mmCIF file of C-alpha atoms in Angstrom:
data_model
loop_
_atom_site.group_PDB
_atom_site.id
_atom_site.type_symbol
_atom_site.label_atom_id
_atom_site.label_comp_id
_atom_site.label_asym_id
_atom_site.label_seq_id
_atom_site.Cartn_x
_atom_site.Cartn_y
_atom_site.Cartn_z
ATOM 1 C CA MET R 69 0.000 0.000 0.000
ATOM 2 C CA VAL R 70 1.201 3.495 -0.774
ATOM 3 C CA LEU R 71 0.111 6.525 1.227
ATOM 4 C CA ARG R 72 1.578 9.829 2.404
ATOM 5 C CA MET R 73 3.207 10.205 5.813
ATOM 6 C CA ASP R 74 5.291 12.826 7.547
ATOM 7 C CA PRO R 75 8.607 11.016 8.190
ATOM 8 C CA THR R 76 8.588 12.289 11.778
ATOM 9 C CA ASP R 77 5.559 10.035 12.383
ATOM 10 C CA ALA R 78 7.432 6.826 11.454
ATOM 11 C CA GLU R 79 8.058 5.753 15.058
ATOM 12 C CA ARG R 80 4.435 6.401 15.977
ATOM 13 C CA VAL R 81 3.178 4.302 13.043
ATOM 14 C CA ALA R 82 5.643 1.542 13.928
ATOM 15 C CA ARG R 83 4.358 1.486 17.538
ATOM 16 C CA ILE R 84 0.753 1.249 16.335
ATOM 17 C CA PHE R 85 1.569 -1.740 14.140
ATOM 18 C CA ALA R 86 3.780 -3.376 16.784
ATOM 19 C CA GLU R 87 0.818 -3.303 19.166
ATOM 20 C CA HIS R 88 -1.547 -4.561 16.448
ATOM 21 C CA ASP R 89 0.810 -7.361 15.424
ATOM 22 C CA ARG R 90 0.731 -8.716 18.975
ATOM 23 C CA THR R 91 -2.977 -9.465 18.473
ATOM 24 C CA ASN R 92 -4.237 -12.574 16.731
ATOM 25 C CA LEU R 93 -5.763 -10.671 13.797
ATOM 26 C CA PRO R 94 -2.698 -10.694 11.481
ATOM 27 C CA HIS R 95 -2.537 -14.484 11.856
ATOM 28 C CA GLU R 96 -6.276 -14.793 11.168
ATOM 29 C CA ILE R 97 -5.892 -12.720 7.998
ATOM 30 C CA GLY R 98 -2.876 -14.774 6.916
ATOM 31 C CA VAL R 99 -0.151 -12.147 7.207
ATOM 32 C CA THR R 100 3.266 -13.776 7.549
ATOM 33 C CA ARG R 101 5.358 -10.597 7.477
ATOM 34 C CA ARG R 102 4.783 -6.832 7.519
ATOM 35 C CA THR R 103 7.394 -4.294 6.426
ATOM 36 C CA LEU R 104 6.884 -0.532 6.560
ATOM 37 C CA PHE R 105 8.972 1.912 4.528
ATOM 38 C CA HIS R 106 9.085 5.676 4.246
ATOM 39 C CA PHE R 107 10.762 7.775 1.586
ATOM 40 C CA HIS R 108 10.403 11.550 1.084
ATOM 41 C CA GLY R 109 6.894 11.741 2.489
ATOM 42 C CA LEU R 110 5.726 8.423 1.080
ATOM 43 C CA TYR R 111 4.646 5.514 3.257
ATOM 44 C CA MET R 112 4.868 2.037 1.786
ATOM 45 C CA HIS R 113 3.367 -0.980 3.514
ATOM 46 C CA LEU R 114 4.367 -4.425 2.305
ATOM 47 C CA ILE R 115 2.240 -7.311 3.543
ATOM 48 C CA GLU R 116 3.578 -10.788 2.838
ATOM 49 C CA ALA R 117 1.405 -13.897 2.958
ATOM 50 C CA GLU R 118 1.198 -17.370 1.499
ATOM 51 C CA ASP R 119 -1.685 -16.208 -0.735
ATOM 52 C CA ASP R 120 -3.726 -13.088 -1.552
ATOM 53 C CA VAL R 121 -5.143 -11.628 1.688
ATOM 54 C CA MET R 122 -7.292 -8.833 0.253
ATOM 55 C CA ASP R 123 -10.595 -10.693 0.712
ATOM 56 C CA ARG R 124 -9.686 -11.495 4.334
ATOM 57 C CA LEU R 125 -8.589 -7.892 4.924
ATOM 58 C CA TYR R 126 -11.961 -6.665 3.725
ATOM 59 C CA ALA R 127 -13.758 -9.250 5.850
ATOM 60 C CA ALA R 128 -11.801 -8.068 8.907
ATOM 61 C CA ARG R 129 -12.762 -4.389 8.518
ATOM 62 C CA SER R 130 -15.355 -4.629 11.298
ATOM 63 C CA HIS R 131 -13.018 -6.494 13.689
ATOM 64 C CA PRO R 132 -12.301 -4.282 16.754
ATOM 65 C CA ASP R 133 -8.507 -4.621 16.318
ATOM 66 C CA PHE R 134 -8.743 -3.574 12.658
ATOM 67 C CA VAL R 135 -10.997 -0.640 13.523
ATOM 68 C CA ALA R 136 -8.626 0.505 16.291
ATOM 69 C CA VAL R 137 -5.585 0.504 13.993
ATOM 70 C CA ASN R 138 -7.426 2.378 11.256
ATOM 71 C CA GLU R 139 -8.680 5.006 13.691
ATOM 72 C CA GLN R 140 -5.149 5.602 15.014
ATOM 73 C CA LEU R 141 -3.612 5.745 11.543
ATOM 74 C CA ALA R 142 -6.301 8.010 10.073
ATOM 75 C CA ALA R 143 -4.745 11.002 11.836
ATOM 76 C CA ILE R 144 -1.264 10.183 10.521
ATOM 77 C CA LEU R 145 -1.536 8.721 7.029
ATOM 78 C CA GLN R 146 -3.092 10.462 4.050
ATOM 79 C CA PRO R 147 -4.064 9.030 0.676
ATOM 80 C CA TYR R 148 -1.465 9.292 -2.065
ATOM 81 C CA ALA R 149 -3.938 9.224 -4.943
ATOM 82 C CA PRO R 150 -6.582 11.968 -4.984
ATOM 83 C CA THR R 151 -9.170 9.394 -6.078
ATOM 84 C CA TRP R 152 -8.566 7.208 -2.984
ATOM 85 C CA SER R 153 -11.753 6.069 -1.286
ATOM 86 C CA GLU R 154 -10.890 2.677 0.222
ATOM 87 C CA LEU R 155 -8.091 0.228 0.997
ATOM 88 C CA LYS R 156 -7.788 -1.258 -2.491
ATOM 89 C CA ASP R 157 -7.146 2.232 -3.898
ATOM 90 C CA SER R 158 -3.769 2.332 -2.137
ATOM 91 C CA LYS R 159 -2.673 -1.146 -3.216
ATOM 92 C CA ALA R 160 0.497 -1.111 -5.276
ATOM 93 C CA GLU R 161 0.555 -3.529 -8.203
ATOM 94 C CA VAL R 162 3.455 -5.946 -8.618
ATOM 95 C CA PHE R 163 5.042 -5.597 -12.035
ATOM 96 C CA TYR R 164 8.284 -7.527 -11.433
ATOM 97 C CA SER R 165 9.385 -10.058 -8.861
ATOM 98 C CA TRP R 166 12.586 -12.061 -8.412
ATOM 99 C CA SER R 167 13.744 -14.491 -5.750
ATOM 100 C CA ALA R 168 16.891 -16.536 -5.351
ATOM 101 C CA ASP R 169 16.653 -20.257 -5.987
#
């Protein structure tokens, strides 16, 4: 996912996700790894999983842990695209992938 973030908020965002990742919800969704990046005002959120988790992410939107994270992040992260209206609008598309044998 790609959003906008003031780089001075990086530690705050990391703390929010560290607390969230101690819950069972990431495991229920199927997340195996989360990596957050920032670069010149951009926030990039890489979620790794054994398969596509988008359907499970959408199903979890009413889960109290999901709601809590979104409420905390809403004050920090802003949409990158002006047409953003929901989660899928910030999803970056893979156009090349490589891994070592």
